GROMACS .gro file of C-alpha atoms in nm:
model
  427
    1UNK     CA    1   0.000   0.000   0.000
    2UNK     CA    2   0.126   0.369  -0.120
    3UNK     CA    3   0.120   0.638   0.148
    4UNK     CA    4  -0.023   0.962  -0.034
    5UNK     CA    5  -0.124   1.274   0.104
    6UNK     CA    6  -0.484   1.401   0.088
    7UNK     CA    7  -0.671   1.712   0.195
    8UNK     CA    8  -1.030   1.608   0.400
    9UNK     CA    9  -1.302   1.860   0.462
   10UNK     CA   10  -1.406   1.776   0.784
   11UNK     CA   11  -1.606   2.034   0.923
   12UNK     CA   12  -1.953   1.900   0.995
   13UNK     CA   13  -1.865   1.576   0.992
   14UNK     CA   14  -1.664   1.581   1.299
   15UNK     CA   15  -1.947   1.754   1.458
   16UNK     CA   16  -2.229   1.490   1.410
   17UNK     CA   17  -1.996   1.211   1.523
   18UNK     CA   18  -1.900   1.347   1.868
   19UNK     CA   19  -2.248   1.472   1.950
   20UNK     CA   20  -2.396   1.403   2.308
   21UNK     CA   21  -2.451   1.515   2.655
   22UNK     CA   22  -2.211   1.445   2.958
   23UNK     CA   23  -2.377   1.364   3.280
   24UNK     CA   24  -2.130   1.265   3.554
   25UNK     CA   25  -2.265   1.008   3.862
   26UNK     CA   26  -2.124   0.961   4.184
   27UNK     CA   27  -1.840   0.699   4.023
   28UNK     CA   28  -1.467   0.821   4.080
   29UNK     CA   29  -1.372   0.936   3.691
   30UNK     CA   30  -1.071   0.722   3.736
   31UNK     CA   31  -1.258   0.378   3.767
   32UNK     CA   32  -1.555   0.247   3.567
   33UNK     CA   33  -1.654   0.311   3.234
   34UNK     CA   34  -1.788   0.511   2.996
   35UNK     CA   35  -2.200   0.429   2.910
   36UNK     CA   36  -2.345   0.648   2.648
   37UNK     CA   37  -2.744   0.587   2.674
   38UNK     CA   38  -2.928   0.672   2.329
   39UNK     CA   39  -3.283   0.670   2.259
   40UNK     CA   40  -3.277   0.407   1.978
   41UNK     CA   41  -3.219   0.038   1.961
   42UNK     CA   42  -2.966   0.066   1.755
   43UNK     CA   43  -2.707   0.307   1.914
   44UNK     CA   44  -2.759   0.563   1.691
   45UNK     CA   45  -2.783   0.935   1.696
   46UNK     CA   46  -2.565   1.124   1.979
   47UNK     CA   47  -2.608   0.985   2.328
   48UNK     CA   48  -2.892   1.133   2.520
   49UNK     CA   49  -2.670   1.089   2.817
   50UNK     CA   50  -2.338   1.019   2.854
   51UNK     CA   51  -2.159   0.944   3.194
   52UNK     CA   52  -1.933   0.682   3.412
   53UNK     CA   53  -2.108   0.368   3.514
   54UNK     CA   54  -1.916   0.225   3.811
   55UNK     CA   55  -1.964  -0.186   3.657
   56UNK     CA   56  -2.237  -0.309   3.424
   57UNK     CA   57  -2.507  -0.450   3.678
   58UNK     CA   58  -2.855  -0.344   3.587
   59UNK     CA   59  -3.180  -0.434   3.609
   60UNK     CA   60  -3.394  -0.148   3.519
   61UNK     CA   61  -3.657  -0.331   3.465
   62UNK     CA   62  -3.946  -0.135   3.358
   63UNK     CA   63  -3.822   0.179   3.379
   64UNK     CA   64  -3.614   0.397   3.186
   65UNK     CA   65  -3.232   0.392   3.225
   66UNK     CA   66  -3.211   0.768   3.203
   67UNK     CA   67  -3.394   1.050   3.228
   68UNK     CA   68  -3.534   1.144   2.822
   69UNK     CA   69  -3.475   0.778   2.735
   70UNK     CA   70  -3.730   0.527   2.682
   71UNK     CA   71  -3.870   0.199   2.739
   72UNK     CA   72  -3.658   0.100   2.389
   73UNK     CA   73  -3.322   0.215   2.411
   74UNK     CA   74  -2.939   0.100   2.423
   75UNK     CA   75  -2.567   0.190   2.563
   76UNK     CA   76  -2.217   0.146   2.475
   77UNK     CA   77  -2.013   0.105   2.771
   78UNK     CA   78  -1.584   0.162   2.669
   79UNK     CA   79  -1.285   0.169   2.851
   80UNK     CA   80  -1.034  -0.074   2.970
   81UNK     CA   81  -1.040  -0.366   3.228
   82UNK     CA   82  -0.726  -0.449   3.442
   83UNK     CA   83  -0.684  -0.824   3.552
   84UNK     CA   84  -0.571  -0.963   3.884
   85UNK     CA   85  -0.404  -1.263   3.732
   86UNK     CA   86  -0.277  -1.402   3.405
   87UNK     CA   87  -0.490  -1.690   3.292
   88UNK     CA   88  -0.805  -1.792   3.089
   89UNK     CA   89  -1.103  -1.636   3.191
   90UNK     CA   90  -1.467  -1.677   3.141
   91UNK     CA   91  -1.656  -1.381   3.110
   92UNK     CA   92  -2.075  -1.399   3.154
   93UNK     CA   93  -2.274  -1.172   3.033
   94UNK     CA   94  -2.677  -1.149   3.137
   95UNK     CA   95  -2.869  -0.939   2.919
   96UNK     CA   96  -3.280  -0.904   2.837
   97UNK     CA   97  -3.227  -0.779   2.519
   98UNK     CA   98  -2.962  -0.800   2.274
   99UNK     CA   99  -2.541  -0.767   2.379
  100UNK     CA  100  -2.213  -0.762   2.231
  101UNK     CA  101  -1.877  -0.813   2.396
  102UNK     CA  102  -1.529  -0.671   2.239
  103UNK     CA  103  -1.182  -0.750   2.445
  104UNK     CA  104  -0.929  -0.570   2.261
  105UNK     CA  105  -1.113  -0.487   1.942
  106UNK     CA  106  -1.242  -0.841   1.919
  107UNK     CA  107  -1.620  -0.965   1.924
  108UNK     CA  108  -1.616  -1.200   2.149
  109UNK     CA  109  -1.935  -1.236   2.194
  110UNK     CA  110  -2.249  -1.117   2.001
  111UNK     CA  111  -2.581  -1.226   2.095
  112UNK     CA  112  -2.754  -0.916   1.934
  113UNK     CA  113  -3.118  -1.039   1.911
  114UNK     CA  114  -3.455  -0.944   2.150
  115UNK     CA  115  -3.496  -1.233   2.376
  116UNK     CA  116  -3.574  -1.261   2.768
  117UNK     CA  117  -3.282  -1.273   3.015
  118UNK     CA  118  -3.000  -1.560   2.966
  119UNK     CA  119  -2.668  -1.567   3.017
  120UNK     CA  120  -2.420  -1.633   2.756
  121UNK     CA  121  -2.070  -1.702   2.815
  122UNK     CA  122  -1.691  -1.704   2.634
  123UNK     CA  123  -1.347  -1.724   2.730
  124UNK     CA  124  -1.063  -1.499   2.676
  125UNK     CA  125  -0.691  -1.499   2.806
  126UNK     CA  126  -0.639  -1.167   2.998
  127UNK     CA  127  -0.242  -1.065   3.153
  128UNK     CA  128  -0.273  -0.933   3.496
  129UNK     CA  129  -0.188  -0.601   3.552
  130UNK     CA  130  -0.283  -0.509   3.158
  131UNK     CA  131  -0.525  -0.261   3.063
  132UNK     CA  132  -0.710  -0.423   2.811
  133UNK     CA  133  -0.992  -0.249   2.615
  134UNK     CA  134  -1.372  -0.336   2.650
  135UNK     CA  135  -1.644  -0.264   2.516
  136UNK     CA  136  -2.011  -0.383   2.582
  137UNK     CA  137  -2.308  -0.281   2.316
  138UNK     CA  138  -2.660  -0.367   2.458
  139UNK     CA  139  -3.010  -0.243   2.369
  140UNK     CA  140  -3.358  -0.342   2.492
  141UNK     CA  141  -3.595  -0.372   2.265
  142UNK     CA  142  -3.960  -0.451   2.433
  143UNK     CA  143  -4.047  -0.452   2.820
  144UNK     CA  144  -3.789  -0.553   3.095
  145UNK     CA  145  -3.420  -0.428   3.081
  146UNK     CA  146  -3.095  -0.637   3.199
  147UNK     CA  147  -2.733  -0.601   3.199
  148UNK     CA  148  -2.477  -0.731   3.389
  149UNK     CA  149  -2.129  -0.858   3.289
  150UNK     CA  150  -1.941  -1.113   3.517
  151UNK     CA  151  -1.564  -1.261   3.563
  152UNK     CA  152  -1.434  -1.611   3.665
  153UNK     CA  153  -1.085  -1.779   3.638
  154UNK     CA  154  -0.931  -2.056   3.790
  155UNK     CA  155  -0.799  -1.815   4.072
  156UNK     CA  156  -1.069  -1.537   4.008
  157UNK     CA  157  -1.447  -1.667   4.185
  158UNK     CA  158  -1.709  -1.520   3.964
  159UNK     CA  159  -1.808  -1.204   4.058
  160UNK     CA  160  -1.931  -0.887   3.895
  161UNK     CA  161  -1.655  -0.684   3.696
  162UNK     CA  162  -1.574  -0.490   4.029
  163UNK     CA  163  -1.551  -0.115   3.996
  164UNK     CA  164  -1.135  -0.105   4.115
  165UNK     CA  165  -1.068  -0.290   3.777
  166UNK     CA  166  -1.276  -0.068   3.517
  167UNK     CA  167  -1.107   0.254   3.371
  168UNK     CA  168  -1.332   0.466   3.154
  169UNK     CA  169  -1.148   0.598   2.847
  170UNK     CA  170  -0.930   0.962   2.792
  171UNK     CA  171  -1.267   1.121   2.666
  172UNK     CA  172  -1.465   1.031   2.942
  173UNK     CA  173  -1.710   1.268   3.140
  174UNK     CA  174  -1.517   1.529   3.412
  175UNK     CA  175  -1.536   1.431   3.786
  176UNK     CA  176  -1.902   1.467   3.965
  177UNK     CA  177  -2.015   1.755   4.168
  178UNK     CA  178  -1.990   1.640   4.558
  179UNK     CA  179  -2.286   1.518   4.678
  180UNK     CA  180  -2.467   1.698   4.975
  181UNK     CA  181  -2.639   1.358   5.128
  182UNK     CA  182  -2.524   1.188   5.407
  183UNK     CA  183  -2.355   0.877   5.336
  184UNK     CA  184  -2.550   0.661   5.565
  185UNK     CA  185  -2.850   0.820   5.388
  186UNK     CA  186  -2.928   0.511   5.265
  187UNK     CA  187  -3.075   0.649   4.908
  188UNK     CA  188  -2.984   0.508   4.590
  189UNK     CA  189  -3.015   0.699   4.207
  190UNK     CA  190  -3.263   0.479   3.982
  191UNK     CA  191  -3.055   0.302   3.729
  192UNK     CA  192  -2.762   0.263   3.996
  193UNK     CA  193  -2.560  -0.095   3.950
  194UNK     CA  194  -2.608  -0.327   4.241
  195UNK     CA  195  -2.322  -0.339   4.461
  196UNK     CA  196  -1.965  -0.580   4.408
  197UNK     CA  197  -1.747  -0.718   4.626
  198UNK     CA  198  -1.429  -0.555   4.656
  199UNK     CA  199  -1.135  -0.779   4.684
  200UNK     CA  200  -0.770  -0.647   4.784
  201UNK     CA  201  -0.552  -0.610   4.464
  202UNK     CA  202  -0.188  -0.766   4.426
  203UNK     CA  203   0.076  -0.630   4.339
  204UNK     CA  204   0.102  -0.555   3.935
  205UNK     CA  205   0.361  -0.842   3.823
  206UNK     CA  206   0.291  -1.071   4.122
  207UNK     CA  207   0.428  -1.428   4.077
  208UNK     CA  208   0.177  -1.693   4.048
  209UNK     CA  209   0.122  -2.067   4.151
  210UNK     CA  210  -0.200  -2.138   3.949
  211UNK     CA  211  -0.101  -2.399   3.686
  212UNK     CA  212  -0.316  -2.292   3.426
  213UNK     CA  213  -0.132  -1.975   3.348
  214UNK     CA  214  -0.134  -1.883   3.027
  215UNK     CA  215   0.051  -1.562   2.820
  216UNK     CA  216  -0.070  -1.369   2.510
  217UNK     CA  217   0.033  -1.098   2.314
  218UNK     CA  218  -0.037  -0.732   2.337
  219UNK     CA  219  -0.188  -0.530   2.091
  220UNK     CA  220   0.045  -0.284   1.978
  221UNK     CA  221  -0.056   0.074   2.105
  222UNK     CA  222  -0.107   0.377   1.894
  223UNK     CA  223  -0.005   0.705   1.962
  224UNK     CA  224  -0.135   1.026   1.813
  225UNK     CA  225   0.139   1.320   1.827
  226UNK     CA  226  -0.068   1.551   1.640
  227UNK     CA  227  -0.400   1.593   1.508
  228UNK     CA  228  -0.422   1.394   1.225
  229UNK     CA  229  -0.145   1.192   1.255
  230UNK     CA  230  -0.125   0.808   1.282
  231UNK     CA  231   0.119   0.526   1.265
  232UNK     CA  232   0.261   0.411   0.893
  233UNK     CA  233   0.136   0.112   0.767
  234UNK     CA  234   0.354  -0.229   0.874
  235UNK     CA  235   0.283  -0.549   0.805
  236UNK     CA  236  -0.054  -0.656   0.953
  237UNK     CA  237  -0.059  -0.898   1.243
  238UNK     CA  238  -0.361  -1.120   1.275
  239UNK     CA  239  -0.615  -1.050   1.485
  240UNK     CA  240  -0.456  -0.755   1.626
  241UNK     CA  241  -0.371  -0.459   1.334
  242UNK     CA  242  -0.486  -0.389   0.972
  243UNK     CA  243  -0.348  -0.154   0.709
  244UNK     CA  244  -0.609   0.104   0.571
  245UNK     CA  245  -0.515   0.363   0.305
  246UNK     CA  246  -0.791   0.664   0.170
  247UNK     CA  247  -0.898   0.580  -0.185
  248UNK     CA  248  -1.120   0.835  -0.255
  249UNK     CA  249  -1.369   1.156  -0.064
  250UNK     CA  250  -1.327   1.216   0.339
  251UNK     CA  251  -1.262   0.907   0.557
  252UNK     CA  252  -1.256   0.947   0.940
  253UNK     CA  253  -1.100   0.739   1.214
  254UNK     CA  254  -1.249   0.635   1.527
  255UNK     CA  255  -0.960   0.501   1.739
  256UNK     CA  256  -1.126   0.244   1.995
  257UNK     CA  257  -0.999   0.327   2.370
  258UNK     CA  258  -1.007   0.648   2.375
  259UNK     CA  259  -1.262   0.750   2.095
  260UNK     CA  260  -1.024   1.008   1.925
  261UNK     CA  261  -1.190   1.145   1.589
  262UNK     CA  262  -0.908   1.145   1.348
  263UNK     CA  263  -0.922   1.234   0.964
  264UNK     CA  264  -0.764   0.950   0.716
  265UNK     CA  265  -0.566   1.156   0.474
  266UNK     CA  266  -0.276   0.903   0.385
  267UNK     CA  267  -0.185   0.481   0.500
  268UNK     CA  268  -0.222   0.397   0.822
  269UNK     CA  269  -0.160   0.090   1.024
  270UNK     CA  270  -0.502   0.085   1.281
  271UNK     CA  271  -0.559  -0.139   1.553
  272UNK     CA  272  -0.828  -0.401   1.518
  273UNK     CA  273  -1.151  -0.309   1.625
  274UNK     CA  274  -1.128   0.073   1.487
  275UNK     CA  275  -1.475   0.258   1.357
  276UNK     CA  276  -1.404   0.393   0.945
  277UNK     CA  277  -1.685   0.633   0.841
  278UNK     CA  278  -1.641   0.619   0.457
  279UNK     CA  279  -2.015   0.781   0.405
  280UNK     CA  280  -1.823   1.030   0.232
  281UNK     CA  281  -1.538   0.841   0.043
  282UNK     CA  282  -1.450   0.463   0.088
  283UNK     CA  283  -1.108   0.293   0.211
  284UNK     CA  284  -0.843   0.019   0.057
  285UNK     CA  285  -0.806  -0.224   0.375
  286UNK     CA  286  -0.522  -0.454   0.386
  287UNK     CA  287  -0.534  -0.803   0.624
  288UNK     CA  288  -0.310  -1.079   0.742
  289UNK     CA  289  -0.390  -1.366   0.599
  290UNK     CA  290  -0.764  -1.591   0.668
  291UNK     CA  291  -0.706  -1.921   0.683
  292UNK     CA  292  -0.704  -2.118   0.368
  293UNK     CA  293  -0.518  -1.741   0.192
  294UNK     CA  294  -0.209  -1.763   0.129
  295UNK     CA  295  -0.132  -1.402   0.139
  296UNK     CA  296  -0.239  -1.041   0.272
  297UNK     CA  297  -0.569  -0.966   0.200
  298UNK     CA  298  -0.724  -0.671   0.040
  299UNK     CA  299  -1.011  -0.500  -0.017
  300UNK     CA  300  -1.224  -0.145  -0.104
  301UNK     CA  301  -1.508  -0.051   0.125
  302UNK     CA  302  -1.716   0.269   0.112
  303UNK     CA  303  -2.084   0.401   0.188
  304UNK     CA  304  -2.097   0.384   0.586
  305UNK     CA  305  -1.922   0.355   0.916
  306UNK     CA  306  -1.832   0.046   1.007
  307UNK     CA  307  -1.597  -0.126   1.230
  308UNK     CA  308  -1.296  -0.419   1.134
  309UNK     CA  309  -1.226  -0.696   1.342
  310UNK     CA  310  -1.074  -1.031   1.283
  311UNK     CA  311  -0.992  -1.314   1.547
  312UNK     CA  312  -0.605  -1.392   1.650
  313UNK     CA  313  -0.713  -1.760   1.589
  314UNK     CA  314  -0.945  -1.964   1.375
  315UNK     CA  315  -1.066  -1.880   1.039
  316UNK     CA  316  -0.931  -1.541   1.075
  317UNK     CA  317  -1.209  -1.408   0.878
  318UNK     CA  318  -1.208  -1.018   0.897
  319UNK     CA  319  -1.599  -0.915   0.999
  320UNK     CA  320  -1.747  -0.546   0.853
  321UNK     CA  321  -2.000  -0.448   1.128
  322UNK     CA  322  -2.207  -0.131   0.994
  323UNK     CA  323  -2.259   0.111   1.277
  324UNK     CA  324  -2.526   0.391   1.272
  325UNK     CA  325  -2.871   0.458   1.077
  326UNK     CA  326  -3.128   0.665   1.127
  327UNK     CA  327  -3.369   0.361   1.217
  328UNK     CA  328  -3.619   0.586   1.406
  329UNK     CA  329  -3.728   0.754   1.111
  330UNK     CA  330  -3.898   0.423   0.955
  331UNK     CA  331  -4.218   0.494   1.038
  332UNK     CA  332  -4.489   0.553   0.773
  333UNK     CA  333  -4.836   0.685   0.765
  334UNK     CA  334  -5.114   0.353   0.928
  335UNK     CA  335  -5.354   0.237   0.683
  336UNK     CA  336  -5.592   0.202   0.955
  337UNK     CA  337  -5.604   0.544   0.987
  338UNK     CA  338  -5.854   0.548   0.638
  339UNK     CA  339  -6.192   0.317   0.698
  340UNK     CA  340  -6.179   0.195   0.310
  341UNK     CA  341  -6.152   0.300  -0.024
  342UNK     CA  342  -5.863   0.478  -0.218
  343UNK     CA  343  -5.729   0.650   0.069
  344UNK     CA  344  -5.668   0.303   0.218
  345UNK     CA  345  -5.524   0.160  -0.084
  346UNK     CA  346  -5.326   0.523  -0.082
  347UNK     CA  347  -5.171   0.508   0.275
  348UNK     CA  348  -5.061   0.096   0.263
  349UNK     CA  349  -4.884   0.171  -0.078
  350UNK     CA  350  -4.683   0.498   0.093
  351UNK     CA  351  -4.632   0.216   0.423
  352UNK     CA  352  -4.476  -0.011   0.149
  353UNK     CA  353  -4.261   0.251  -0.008
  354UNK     CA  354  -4.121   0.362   0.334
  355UNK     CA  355  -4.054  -0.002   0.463
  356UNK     CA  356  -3.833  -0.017   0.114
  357UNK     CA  357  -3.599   0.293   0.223
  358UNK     CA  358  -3.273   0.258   0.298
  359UNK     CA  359  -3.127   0.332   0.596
  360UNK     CA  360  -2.776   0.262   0.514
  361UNK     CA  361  -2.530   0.079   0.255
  362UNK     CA  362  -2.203  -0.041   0.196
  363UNK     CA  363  -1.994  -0.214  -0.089
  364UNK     CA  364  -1.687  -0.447  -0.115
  365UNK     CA  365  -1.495  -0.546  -0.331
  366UNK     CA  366  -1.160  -0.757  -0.357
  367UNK     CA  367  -1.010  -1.072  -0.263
  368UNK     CA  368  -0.973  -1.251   0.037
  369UNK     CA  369  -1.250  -1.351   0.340
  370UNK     CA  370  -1.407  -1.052   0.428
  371UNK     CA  371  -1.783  -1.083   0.597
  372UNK     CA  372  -2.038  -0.798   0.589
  373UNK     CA  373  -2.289  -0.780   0.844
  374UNK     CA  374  -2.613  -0.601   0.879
  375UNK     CA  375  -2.884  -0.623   1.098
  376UNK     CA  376  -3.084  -0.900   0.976
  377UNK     CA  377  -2.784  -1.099   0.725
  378UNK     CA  378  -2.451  -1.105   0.696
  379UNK     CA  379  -2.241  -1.162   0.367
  380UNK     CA  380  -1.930  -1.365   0.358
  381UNK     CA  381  -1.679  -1.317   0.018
  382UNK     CA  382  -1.393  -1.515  -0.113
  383UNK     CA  383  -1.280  -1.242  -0.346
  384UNK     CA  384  -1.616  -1.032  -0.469
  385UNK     CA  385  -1.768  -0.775  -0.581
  386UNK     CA  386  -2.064  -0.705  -0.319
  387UNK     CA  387  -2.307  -0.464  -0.153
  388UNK     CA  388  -2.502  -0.458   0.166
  389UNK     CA  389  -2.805  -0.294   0.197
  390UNK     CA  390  -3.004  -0.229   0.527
  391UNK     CA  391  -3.334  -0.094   0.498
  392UNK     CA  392  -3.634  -0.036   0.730
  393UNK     CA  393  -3.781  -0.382   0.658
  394UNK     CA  394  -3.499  -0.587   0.574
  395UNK     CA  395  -3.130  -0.650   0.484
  396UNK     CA  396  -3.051  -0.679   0.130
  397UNK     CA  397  -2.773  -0.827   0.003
  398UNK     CA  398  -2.672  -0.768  -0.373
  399UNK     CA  399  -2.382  -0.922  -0.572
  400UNK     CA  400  -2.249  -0.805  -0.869
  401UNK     CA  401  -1.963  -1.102  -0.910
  402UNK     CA  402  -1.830  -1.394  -0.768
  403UNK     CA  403  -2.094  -1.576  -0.519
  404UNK     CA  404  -2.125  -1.439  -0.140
  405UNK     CA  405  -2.245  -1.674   0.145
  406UNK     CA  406  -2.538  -1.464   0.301
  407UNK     CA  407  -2.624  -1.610   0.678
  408UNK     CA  408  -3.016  -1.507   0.662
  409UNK     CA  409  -3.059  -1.456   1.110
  410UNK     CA  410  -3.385  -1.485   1.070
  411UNK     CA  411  -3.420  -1.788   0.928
  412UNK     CA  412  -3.136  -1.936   1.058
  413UNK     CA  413  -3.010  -2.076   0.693
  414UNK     CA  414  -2.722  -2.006   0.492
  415UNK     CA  415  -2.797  -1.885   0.129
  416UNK     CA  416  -2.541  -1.853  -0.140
  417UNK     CA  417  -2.607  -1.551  -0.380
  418UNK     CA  418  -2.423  -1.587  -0.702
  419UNK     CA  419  -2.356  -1.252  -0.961
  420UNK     CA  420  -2.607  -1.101  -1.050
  421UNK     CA  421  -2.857  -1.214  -0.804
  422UNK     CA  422  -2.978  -1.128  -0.434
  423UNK     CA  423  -3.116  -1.190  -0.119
  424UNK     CA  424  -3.379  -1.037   0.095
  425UNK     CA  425  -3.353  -1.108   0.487
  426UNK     CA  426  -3.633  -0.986   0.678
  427UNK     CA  427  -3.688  -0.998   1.031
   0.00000   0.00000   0.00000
């Protein structure tokens, strides 16, 4: 990949991406993490609120999370999470609706559809005494509201992520006003978490004697100097980095961590798990190797934000996640609003025609195992040329050449979509 200089108009694009209102609660700024709380399923729009959550242990039921958010809502949570010991650990997440985890830029678990509460579970390997990043994306969709994300490891008893071990990103809210209640008051905010456990820390670097110790390796930091600036591409390590270089409009860079808004004006070697907005231009994204490739991948994307991530092990396919979407605005005029007659017949053909409008759409094309994803499919190339279509009603997947695996999530099956054809998922 060339490195080449290019001039980005930024201007109001900067703006609508770090929209939102900063609320601070009575967590110290220092531990816990960031929760942005927006009045959409889908984590769209800027935050209604945004403050520091002192662990993720909710159960709101009924009521709203916030004040001015709803019944149907969701919130990111971001920062990093600090082990006690070096080992394997399962981490449990209890949601009523949809969640998603990310350790380090990776989706480690996704479980992103309405259901009542259940626990899911994964394992990751965590190095004491590392900041790693997290992230947690949950929304409720209808009725009750849960979220709660737990630790265990063979030296670790499962407990909730305790508050000591959270740090909210750089960008995070300032530190709350003093509050003028007792502390024996006994009075607790609505939405508060439940309270943890706290359990004195070692020493960062203490030895251990659990046998089932295990190592991994860090994902390499990035530094920004200067406003704009970002490390030169380098070879991409899997799992763990990427290449990206501007192809052609304004491309922005949302670093994950510490959320830093950074404009895309020449190659750049990004940490898995960083946001591209290419609404405005699209992106040439190189990738280590998927298995079964025998060399770097790469591939053009453009037409929406979207986040890269790729496992360390595995297939090592590398997973597009669209982000944003004005999904609020698909609402259309009732048809039971006429009796009969034309104006009936009026209304449910306006209903259809706003059902059919896109919300938001992406291309691909290239070679290599790249996966698309949407909010009711996702489309998995071999080398294609590809587009992904989200609309009110459904995810549309279109492909121009090659064929393209499409995983249909509501149905469960797995539907491949050769050139010139195309799939319609509905929920």
């Amino acid at each position: 990949m060339h490195l080449r200089p290019r001039r980005l108009v930024v201007g109001l694009a900067l703006l609508a991406l770090a929209g939102g209102s900063s609320v601070a609660t009575g967590a110290d700024p220092a531990t816990g993490l960031k929760a942005e709380y927006f009045d959409a399923t889908d984590l769209t729009g800027s935050p209604v609120v945004t403050r520091i959550d002192p662990t993720i242990d909710f159960n709101w039921g009924l009521s709203e999370p916030v004040p001015g958010v709803g019944d149907t809502f969701s919130v990111r949570w971001t920062g990093t999470v600090t082990p006690r010991y070096t080992e394997r650990y399962t981490l449990s997440v209890t949601s009523d609706d949809g969640i998603r985890l990310y350790i380090d830029g990776q989706l480690v678990l996704d479980d992103w559809l309405m259901h009542s509460t259940k626990t899911n579970s994964t394992q990751v390997d965590l190095v004491a005494g590392r900041r790693h990043d997290i992230e947690v994306e949950y929304f409720d969709g209808i009725r009750r509201a849960v979220a709660k994300v737990e630790w265990k490891s063979a030296s670790q008893q499962r407990e909730v992520i305790p508050n000591e071990r959270l740090a909210p990103p750089a960008d995070a809210p300032p530190p709350p006003v003093a509050d003028d209640k007792p502390a024996d008051s006994g009075e607790v905010a609505p939405g508060t978490p439940a309270t943890t456990s706290e359990t004195p820390l070692p020493p960062v670097g203490a030895s251990l004697t659990d046998p089932v110790t295990q190592t991994t390796t860090a994902v390499p930091a990035v530094t920004v100097t200067a406003p704009g600036e970002l490390p030169p591409p380098a070879p991409p390590i899997p799992g763990e980095t990427f290449n990206v270089e501007p192809a052609k409009g304004d491309v922005l860079v949302r670093r994950p961590g510490d959320g830093a808004l950074i404009p895309l004006d020449q190659g750049a070697s990004l940490p898995v798990g960083t946001r591209l907005d290419t609404r405005e231009g699209s992106v040439a994204i190189e990738t280590a190797p998927a298995q079964g490739v025998v060399q770097n991948q790469v591939a053009s994307f453009g037409g929406a934000t979207f986040r890269v991530s790729q496992p360390r092990d595995g297939g090592k396919v590398v997973t597009l996640d669209m982000m944003h979407g004005d999904f609020e605005s698909c609402s259309s005029l009732p048809a039971r609003r006429f009796k009969k007659g034309k104006a009936r017949a009026a209304a449910k053909k306006r209903g259809a025609r706003a059902a059919r409008r896109s919300v938001r759409e992406m291309w691909g094309s290239g070679k290599g195992r790249f996966r698309t994803r949407g909010r009711h499919a996702a489309a998995t190339v071999r080398g294609t040329e590809w587009s992904i279509e989200d609309r009110c009603d459904a995810t549309v997947v279109r492909v121009r050449s090659g064929i393209v695996d499409v995983a249909d999530f509501s149905s469960g099956r797995t539907i491949a979509v050769r050139a010139g054809e195309s799939h319609v998922a509905a929920p």
